[in-house]
Coordinates of C-alpha atoms and ligand atoms in Angstrom, one line a residue:
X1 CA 161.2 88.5 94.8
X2 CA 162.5 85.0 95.6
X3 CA 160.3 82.0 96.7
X4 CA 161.5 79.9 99.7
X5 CA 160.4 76.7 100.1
X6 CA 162.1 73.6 99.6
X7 CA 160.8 72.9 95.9
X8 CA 162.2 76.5 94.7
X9 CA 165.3 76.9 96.4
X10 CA 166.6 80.2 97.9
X11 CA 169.7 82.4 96.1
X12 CA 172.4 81.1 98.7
X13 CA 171.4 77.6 97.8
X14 CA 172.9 78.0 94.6
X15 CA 176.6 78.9 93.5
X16 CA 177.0 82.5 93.1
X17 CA 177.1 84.0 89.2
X18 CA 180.7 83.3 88.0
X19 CA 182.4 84.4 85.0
X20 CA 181.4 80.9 83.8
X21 CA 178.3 81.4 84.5
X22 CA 178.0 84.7 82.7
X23 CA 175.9 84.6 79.5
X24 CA 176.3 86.5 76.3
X25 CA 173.3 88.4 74.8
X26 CA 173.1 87.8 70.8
X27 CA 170.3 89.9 69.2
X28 CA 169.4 88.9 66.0
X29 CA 166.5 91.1 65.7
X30 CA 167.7 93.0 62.8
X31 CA 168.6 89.6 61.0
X32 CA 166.4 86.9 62.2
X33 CA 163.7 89.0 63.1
X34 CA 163.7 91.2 60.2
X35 CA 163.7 88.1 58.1
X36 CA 159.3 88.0 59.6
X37 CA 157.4 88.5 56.5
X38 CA 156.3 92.2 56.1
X39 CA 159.3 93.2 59.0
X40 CA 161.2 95.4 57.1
X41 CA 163.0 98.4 58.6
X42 CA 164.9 101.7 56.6
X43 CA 169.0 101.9 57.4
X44 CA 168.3 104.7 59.6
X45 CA 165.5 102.4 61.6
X46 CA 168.2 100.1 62.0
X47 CA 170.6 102.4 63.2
X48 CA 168.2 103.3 65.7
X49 CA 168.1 100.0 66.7
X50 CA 171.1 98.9 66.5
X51 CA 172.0 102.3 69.2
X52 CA 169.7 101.2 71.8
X53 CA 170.8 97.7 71.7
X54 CA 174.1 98.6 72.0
X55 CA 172.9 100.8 75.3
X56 CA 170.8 98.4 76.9
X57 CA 173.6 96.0 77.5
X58 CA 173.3 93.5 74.3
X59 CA 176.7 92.0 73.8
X60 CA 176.3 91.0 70.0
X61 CA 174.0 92.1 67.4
X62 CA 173.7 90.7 64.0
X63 CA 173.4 93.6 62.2
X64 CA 172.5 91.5 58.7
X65 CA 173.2 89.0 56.3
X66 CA 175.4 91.2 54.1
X67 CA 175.5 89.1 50.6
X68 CA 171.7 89.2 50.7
X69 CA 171.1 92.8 49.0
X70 CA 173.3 96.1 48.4
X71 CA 170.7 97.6 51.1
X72 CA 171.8 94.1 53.9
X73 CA 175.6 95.2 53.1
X74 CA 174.9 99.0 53.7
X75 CA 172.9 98.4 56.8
X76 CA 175.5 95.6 58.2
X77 CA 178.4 98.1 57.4
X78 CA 177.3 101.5 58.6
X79 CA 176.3 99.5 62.2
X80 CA 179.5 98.0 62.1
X81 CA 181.5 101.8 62.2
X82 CA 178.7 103.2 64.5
X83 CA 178.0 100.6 67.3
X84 CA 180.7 101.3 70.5
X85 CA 180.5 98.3 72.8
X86 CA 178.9 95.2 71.2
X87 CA 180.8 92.9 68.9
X88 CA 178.8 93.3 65.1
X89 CA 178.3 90.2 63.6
X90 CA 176.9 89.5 59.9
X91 CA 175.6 86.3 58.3
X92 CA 176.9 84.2 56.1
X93 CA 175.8 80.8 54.2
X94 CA 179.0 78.5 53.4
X95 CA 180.3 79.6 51.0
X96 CA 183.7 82.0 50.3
X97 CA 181.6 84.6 48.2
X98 CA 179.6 85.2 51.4
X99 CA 181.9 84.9 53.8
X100 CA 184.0 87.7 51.9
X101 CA 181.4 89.9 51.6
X102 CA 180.2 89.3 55.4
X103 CA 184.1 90.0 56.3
X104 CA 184.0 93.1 53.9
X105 CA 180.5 94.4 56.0
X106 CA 181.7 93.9 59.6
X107 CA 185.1 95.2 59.0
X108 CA 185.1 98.5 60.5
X109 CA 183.4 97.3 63.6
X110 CA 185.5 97.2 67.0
X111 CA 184.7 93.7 67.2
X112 CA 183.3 91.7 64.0
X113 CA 182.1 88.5 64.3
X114 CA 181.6 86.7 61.1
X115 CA 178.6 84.0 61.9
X116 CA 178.9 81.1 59.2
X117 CA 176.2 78.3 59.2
X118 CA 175.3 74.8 57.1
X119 CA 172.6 72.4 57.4
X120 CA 173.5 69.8 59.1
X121 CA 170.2 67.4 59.4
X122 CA 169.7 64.1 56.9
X123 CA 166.2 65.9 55.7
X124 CA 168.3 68.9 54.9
X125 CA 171.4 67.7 53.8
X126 CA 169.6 65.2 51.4
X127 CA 166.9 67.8 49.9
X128 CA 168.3 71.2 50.2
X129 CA 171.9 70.8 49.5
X130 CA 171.8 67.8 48.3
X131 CA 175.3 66.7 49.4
X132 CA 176.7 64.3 51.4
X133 CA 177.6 64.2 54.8
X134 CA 181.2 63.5 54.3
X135 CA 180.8 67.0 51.7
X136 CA 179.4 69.1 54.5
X137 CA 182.0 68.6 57.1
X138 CA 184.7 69.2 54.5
X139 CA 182.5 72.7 54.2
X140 CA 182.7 73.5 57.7
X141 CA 186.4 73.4 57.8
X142 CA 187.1 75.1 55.0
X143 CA 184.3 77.4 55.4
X144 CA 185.1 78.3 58.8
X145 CA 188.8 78.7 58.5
X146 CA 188.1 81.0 55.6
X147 CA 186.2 83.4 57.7
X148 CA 188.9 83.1 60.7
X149 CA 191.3 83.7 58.2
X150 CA 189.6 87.0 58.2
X151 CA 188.6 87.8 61.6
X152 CA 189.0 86.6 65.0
X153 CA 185.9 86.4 65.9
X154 CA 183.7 83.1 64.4
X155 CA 180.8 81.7 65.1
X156 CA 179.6 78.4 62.8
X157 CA 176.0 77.2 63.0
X158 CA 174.9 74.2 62.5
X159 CA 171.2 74.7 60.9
X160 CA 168.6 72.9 61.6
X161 CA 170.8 71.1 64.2
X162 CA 167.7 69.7 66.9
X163 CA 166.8 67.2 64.0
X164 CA 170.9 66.3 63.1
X165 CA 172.2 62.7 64.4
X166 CA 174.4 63.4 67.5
X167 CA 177.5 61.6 66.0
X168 CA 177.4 63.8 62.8
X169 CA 176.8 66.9 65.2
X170 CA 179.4 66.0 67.1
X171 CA 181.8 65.6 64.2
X172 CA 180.8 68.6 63.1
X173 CA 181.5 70.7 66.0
X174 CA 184.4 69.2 66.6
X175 CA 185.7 70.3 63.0
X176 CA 184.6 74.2 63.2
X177 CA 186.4 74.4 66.1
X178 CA 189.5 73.0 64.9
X179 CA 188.9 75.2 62.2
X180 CA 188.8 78.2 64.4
X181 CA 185.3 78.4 65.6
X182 CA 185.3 80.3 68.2
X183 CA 181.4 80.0 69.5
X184 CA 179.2 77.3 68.1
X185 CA 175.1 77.6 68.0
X186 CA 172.8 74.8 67.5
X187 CA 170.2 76.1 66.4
X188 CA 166.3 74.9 67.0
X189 CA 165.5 76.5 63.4
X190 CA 162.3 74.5 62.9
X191 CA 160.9 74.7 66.6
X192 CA 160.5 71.1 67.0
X193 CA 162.8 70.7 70.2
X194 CA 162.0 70.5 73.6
X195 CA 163.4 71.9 77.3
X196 CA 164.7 68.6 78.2
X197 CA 165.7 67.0 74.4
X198 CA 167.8 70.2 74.1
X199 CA 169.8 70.3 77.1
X200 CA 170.8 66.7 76.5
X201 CA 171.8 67.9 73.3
X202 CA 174.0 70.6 74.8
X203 CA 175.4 68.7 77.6
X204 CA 176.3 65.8 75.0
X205 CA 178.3 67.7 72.5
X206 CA 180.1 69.3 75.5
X207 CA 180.9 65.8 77.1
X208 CA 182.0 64.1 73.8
X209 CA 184.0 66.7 71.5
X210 CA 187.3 66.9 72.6
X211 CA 188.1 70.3 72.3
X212 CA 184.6 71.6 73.0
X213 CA 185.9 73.9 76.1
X214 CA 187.8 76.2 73.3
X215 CA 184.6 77.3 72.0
X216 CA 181.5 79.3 73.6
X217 CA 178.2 77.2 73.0
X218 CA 174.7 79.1 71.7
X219 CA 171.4 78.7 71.8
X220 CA 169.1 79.8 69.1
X221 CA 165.3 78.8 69.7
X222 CA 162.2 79.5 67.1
X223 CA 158.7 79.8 68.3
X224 CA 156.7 77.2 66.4
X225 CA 155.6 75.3 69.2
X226 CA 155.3 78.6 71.6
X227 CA 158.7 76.7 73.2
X228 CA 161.2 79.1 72.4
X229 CA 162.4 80.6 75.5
X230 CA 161.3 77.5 77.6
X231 CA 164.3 75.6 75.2
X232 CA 166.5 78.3 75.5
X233 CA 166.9 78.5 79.2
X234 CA 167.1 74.4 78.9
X235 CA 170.0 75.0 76.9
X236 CA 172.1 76.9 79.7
X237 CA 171.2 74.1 81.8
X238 CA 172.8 72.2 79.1
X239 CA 176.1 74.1 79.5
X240 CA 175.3 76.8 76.5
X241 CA 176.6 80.6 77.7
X242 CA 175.2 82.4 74.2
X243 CA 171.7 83.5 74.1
X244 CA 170.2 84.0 70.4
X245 CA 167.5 86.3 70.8
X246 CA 164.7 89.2 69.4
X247 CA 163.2 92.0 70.5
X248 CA 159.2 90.8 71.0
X249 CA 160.2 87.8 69.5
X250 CA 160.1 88.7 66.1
X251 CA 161.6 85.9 63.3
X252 CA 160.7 83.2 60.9
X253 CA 157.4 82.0 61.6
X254 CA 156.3 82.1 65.0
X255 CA 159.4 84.1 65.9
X256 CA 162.5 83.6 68.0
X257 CA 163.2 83.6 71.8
X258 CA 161.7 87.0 73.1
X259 CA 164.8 88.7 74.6
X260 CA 162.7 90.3 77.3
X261 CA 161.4 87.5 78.1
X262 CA 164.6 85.0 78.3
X263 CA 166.3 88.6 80.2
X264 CA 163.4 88.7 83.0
X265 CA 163.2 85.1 83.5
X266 CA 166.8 85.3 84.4
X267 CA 166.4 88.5 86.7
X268 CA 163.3 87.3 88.4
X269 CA 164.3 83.8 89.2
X270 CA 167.6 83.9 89.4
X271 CA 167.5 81.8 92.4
X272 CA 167.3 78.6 90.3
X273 CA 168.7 80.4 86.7
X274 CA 172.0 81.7 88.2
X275 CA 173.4 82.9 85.0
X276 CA 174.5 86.6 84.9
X277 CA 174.4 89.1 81.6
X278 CA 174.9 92.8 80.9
X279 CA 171.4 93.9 80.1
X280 CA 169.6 97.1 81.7
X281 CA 166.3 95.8 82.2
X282 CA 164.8 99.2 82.5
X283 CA 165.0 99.9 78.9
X284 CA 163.4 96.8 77.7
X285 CA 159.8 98.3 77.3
X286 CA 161.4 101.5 75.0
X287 CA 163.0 98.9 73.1
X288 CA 159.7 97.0 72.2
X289 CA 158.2 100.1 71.5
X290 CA 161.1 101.3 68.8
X291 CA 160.8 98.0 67.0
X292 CA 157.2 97.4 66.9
X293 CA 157.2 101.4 66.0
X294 CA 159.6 100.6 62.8
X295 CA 158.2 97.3 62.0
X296 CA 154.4 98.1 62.0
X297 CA 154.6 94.7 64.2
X298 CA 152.1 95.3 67.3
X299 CA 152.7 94.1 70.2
X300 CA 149.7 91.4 71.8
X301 CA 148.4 92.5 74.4
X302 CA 149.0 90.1 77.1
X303 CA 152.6 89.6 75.8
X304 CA 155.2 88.8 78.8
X305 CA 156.9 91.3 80.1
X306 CA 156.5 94.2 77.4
X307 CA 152.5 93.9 76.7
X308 CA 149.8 96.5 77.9
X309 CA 148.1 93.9 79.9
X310 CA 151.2 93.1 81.0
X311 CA 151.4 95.0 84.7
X312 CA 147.3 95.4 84.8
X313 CA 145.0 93.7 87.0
X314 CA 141.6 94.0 86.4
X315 CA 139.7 91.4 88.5
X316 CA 138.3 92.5 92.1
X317 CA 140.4 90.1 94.0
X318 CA 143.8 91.1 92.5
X319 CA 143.3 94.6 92.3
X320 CA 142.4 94.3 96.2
X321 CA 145.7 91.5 96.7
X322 CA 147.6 94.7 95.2
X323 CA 146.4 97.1 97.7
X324 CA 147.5 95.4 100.6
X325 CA 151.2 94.0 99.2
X326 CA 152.0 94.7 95.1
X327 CA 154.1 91.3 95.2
X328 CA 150.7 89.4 96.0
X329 CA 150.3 89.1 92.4
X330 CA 153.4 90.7 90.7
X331 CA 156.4 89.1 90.2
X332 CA 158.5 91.7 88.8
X333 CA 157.7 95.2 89.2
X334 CA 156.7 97.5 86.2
X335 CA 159.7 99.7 87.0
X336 CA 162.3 97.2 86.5
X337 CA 161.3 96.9 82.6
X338 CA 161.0 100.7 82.4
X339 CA 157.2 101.3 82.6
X340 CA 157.4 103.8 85.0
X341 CA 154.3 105.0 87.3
X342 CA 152.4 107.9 85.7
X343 CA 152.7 110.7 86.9
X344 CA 152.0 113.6 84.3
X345 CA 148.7 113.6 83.3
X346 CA 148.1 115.4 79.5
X347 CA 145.9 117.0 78.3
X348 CA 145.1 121.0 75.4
X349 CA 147.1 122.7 78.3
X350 CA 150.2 120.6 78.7
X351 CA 153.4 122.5 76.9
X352 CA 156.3 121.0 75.0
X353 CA 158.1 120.8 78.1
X354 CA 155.8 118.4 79.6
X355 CA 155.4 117.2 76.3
X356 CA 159.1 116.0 76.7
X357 CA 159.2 114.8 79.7
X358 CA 155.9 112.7 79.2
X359 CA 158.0 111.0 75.8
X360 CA 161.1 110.7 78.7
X361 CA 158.4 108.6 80.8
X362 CA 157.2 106.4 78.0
X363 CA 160.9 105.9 76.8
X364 CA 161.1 108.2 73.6
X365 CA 164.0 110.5 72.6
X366 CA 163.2 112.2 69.6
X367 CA 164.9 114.2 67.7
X368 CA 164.5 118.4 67.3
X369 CA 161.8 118.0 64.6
X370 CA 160.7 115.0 65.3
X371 CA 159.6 116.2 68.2
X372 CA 158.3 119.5 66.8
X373 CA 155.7 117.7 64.3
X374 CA 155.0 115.3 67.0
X375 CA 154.2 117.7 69.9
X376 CA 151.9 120.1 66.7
X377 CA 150.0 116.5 66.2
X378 CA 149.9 116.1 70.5
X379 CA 148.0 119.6 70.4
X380 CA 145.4 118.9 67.3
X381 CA 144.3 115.7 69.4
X382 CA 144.3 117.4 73.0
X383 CA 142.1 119.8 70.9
X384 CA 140.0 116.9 70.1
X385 CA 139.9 114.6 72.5
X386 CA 139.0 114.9 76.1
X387 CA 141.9 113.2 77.9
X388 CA 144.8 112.2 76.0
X389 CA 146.2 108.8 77.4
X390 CA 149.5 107.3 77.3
X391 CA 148.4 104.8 74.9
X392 CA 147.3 108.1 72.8
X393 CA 151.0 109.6 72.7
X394 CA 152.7 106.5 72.0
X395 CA 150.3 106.2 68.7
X396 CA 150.9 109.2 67.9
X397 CA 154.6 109.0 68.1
X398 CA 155.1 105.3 67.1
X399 CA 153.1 106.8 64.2
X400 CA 155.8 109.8 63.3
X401 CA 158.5 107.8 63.8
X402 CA 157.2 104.9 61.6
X403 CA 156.6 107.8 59.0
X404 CA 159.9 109.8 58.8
X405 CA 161.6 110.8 56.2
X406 CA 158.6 109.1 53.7
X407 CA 158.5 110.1 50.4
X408 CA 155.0 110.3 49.8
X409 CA 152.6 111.9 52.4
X410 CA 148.8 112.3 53.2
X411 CA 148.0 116.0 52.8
X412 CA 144.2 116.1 52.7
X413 CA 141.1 113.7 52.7
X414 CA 137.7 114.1 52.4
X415 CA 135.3 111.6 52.0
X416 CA 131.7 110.8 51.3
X417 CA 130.3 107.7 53.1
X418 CA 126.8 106.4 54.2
X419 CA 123.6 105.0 52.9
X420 CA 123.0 107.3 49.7
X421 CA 126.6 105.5 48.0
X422 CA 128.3 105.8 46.1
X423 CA 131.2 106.2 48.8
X424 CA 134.1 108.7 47.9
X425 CA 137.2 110.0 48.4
X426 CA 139.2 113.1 47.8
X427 CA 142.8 112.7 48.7
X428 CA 145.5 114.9 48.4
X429 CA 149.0 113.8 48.8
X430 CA 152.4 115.2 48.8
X431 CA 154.6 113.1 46.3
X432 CA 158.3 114.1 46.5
X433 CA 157.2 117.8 47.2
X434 CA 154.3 118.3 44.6
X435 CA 151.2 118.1 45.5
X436 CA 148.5 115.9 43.7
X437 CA 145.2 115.5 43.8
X438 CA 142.3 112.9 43.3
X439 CA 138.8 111.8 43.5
X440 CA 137.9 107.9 43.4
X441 CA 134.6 106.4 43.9
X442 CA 134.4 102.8 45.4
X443 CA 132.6 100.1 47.5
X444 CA 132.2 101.7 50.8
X445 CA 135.1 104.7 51.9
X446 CA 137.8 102.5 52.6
X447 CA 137.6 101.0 49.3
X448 CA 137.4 104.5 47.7
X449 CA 140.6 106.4 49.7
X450 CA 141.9 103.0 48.0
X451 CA 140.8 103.6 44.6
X452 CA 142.2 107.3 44.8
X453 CA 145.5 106.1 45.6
X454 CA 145.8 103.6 43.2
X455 CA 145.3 106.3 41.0
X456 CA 147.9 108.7 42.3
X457 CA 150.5 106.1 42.9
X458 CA 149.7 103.1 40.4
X459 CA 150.9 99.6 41.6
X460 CA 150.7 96.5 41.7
X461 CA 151.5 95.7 45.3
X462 CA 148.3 92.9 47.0
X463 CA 146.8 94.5 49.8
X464 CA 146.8 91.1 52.4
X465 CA 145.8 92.7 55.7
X466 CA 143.6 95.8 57.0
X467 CA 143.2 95.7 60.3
X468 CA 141.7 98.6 62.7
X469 CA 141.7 98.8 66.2
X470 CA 140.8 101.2 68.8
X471 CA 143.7 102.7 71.1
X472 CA 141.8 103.6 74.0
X473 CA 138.5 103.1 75.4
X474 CA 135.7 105.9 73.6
X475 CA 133.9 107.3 71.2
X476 CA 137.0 109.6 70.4
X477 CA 139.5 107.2 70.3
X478 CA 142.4 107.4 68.1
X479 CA 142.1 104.9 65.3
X480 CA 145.1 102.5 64.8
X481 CA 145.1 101.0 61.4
X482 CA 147.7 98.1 60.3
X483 CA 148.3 97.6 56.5
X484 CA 150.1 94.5 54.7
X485 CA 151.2 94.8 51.0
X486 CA 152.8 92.0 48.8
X487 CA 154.9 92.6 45.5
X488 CA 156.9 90.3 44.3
X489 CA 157.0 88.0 47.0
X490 CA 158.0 90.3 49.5
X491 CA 155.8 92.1 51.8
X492 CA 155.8 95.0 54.4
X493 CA 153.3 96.3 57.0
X494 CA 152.8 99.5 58.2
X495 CA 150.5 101.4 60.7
X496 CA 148.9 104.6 60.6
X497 CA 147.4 106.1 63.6
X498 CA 144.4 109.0 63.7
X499 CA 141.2 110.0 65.2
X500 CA 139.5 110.0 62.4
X501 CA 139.8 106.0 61.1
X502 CA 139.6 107.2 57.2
X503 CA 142.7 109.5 57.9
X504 CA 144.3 106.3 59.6
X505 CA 143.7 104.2 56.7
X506 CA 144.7 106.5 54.0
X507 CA 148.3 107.3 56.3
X508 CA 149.0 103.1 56.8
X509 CA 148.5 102.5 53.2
X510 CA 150.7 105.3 52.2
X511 CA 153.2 104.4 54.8
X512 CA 153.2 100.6 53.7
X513 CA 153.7 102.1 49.6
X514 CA 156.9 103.8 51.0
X515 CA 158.2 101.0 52.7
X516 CA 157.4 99.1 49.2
X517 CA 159.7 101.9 47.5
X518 CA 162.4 101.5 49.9
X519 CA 162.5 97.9 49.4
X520 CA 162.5 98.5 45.4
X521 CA 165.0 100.4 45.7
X522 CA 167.5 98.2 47.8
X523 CA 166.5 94.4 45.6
X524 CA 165.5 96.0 42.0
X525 CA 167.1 99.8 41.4
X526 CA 166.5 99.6 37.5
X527 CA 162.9 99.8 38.4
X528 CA 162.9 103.3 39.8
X529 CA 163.8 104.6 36.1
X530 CA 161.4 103.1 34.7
X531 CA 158.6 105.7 35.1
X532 CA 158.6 109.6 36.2
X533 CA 157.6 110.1 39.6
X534 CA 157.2 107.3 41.9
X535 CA 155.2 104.9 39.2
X536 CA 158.2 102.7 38.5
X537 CA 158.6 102.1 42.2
X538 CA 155.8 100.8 42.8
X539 CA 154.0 99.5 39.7
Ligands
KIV1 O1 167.3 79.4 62.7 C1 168.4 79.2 62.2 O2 168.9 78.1 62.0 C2 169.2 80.4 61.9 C3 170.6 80.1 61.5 C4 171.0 80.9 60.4 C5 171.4 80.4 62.7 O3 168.7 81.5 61.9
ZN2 ZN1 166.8 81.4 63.1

């Protein structure tokens, strides 16, 4: 839908979508955004991702920062042989060590892109390297040509650049792109810019560096002041034809430019953003879905473009605008970001067919057992539950996928709760094959299916978040129940998803314990010899 009236012009008032005008789609979700506190995802989850970006359009993905950990390496190089179409790029801080490993990682990929970055800001300069100025622009030359030396393909960051004095920026640029920078980001990293400050930044670099037309400029916007993808479309304005963004926004902090959101702004009012890009909108809502599925991250409601609330209209007046014309009150249909209208209704009858075709409809593809154990757990909840909504089935399967391949599972649970305390809890789980069994006692029952698996699976690991929520309306709602552990410093979330909100709990702790394990395993291997069984992974 366009607006006409004189304030919003119409499409043929503006230039058509040239090639310069084209813009390049960098996700950074499995780097950035798996950088969020507790936003850990498995190889194969990245591989996962990593696919569907690759199909929805994305023209780069930074698949990792490879020196950080032997898993970061493994996960940056397997993308890197795998993905077809988009160019992988991995991180690296300046210096050769990195930049070697980085090239070693993205190697094998059609197009590798080795992305190189140094602080460039007085704050940072003075406190975190603690260099000088003249020290860091020798680094971007000879960090840069380093990594062209290796491949083509380089992009050079200059961190923390929204805060950096323009004639330093400017020198800056100027020398990664002698070096052989081939795009150059400057990056909002502390999310202290706004629309207007950061397209003067833009257009000034472009105007004063000499050789500024031989590289490709980037935006890269954090959240911390909810201006993210308001900056980042400031920045094409600015002349900037790179896009850094994450799927839901996910990052540092308050997150990164939300990719749907920067993709449909674009699409919907293109009559006054005329900047064209590759990306199939229709698959944005399945994308959201896979990454708050292998994050544990939910989704807020009224998030733009990808929330639940996001195409429903609840007041009298809008539902009756609807009726009459749909563009009354929607700018964008629900179709065009792939929430398609519903037409199979499910329910203790449906069969895996329909079972299928309703997971084609809410964007799943599963795989053969995947969807065997997910369509057995469909049927135990159509036999429990009057209707079975959407909202049910995506639980359920954000829940299976989230829980693949674990190596410890709930098995059984029964607990004791209410007035006559105390509270307990008989759980049962499946540890590497064997069952075990135990029976803990504690302050209410979610503090007892607690107790009885510290006992099965000693740790250490802080428990820093139990949340519950309801995923539809009713008595006989499934339960969704979101679990934050911290070890070490580093922390993961997971979600377990159940009718019955002890199950929940006792499947989104065990979930969040394997997600500990994995991340043992990648950061501290000497650990998982410590004990038998899974105690040294975890204690
Ligand atoms: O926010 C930031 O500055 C970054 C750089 C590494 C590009 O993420
Ligand atoms: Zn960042």
């Amino acid at each position: 839908m366009t607006t006409q009236n004189s304030a919003h012009p119409t499409p043929s008032a503006i230039a058509p979508v040239s090639d310069k005008d084209r813009v390049l789609i960098f996700d950074t979700t499995l780097r950035d955004g798996e950088q969020s506190p507790g936003a850990s995802m498995t190889l194969e989850e990245k591989l996962e991702v990593a696919d569907l970006l690759d199909s929805m359009g994305v023209d780069i993905i930074e698949a990792g920062f490879p020196i950080a950990s032997e898993g970061d390496f493994e996960a940056v190089s397997a993308i890197a042989r795998r993905v077809k179409n988009a160019t992988v790029a991995g991180l690296a801080r300046a210096s050769f060590k990195d930049i070697d490993r980085c090239a070693e990682a993205v190697r094998h990929a059609a197009k590798p892109r080795i992305h190189t970055f140094v602080s460039t800001s007085p704050l940072h300069m003075k406190y975190k390297l603690q260099k000088e100025p003249s020290e860091v622009l020798e680094m971007v030359s000879a960090q840069v040509a380093r990594a062209r030396n290796q491949v083509p393909d380089v992009e050079w960051s200059a961190e923390d650049g929204t805060r950096t004095e323009m004639d330093f920026l400017c020198r800056c640029v100027e020398a990664a792109i002698a070096a052989g920078a081939t795009t150059i980001n400057i990056p909002d990293t502390v999310g202290y810019t706004v629309p207007e400050e950061y397209e003067y930044i833009f257009r000034t670099v472009r105007e004063r560096v000499p050789n500024a037309d031989k590289a490709i400029f980037s935006v890269h916007c954090h959240n911390d002041l909810g201006l993210a993808v308001a900056n980042t479309l400031a920045g094409l304005r600015g002349g900037a034809r790179q896009i850094e963004c994450t799927i839901n926004g996910i990052g540092e902090r308050a997150g990164n430019a939300a990719l749907e959101e920067v993709v449909m702004a674009l699409r919907t009012r293109a009559d006054v953003l005329p900047y064209g890009n590759r990306i199939d909108s229709t698959m944005l809502t399945r994308a959201s879905r896979l990454v708050s599925a292998v994050t544990s991250f939910p989704v807020q409601y009224n998030k733009a473009i990808v929330g639940r609330n996001a195409f429903a209209h609840e007041s009298g007046i809008h539902q009756d605008g609807m009726l009459k014309n749909a563009q009354t009150y929607e700018i964008m249909t629900p179709e065009s970001v792939g929430v398609s209208k519903t037409s199979l209704v499910m329910g203790k009858h449906s069969g895996s067919h329909a079972f299928k075709e309703k997971l084609k409809e809410l964007g799943y593809t599963l795989g053969d057992n995947a969807l065997k154990d997910a369509f057995k757990r469909f049927k135990d909840l159509a036999d429990r539950k009057k209707i079975v909504y959407d909202e049910d089935i995506e639980a359920l399967v954000d829940d299976e996928i989230g829980h693949a391949g674990e190596r410890m599972k709930v098995v059984a649970l029964t607990v004791i709760a209410g007035t006559m305390g105390p509270q307990s809890a008989t759980l049962t789980l499946d540890i590497d094959g064997t069952h075990k069994t135990h029976q803990a006692t504690g302050n209410g029952p979610v503090d007892a299916i607690f107790n009885a698996i510290h006992a099965l699976v000693p740790h250490s690991a802080v428990l820093e978040l139990y949340q519950v929520h309801a995923v539809t309306e009713g008595t006989d709602a499934q339960a969704e129940v979101s679990i934050r552990l911290s070890e070490d410093g580093k922390s993961v979330t997971a979600k377990g998803a159940d009718p019955d909100t002890m199950v929940a709990s006792a499947r989104a702790y065990i979930a969040a314990l394997n997600k500990l394990m994995v991340k043992r395993l990648k950061t501290k291997p000497e650990a998982m010899l410590q004990n038998p069984g899974l105690r040294g992974s975890v204690a």
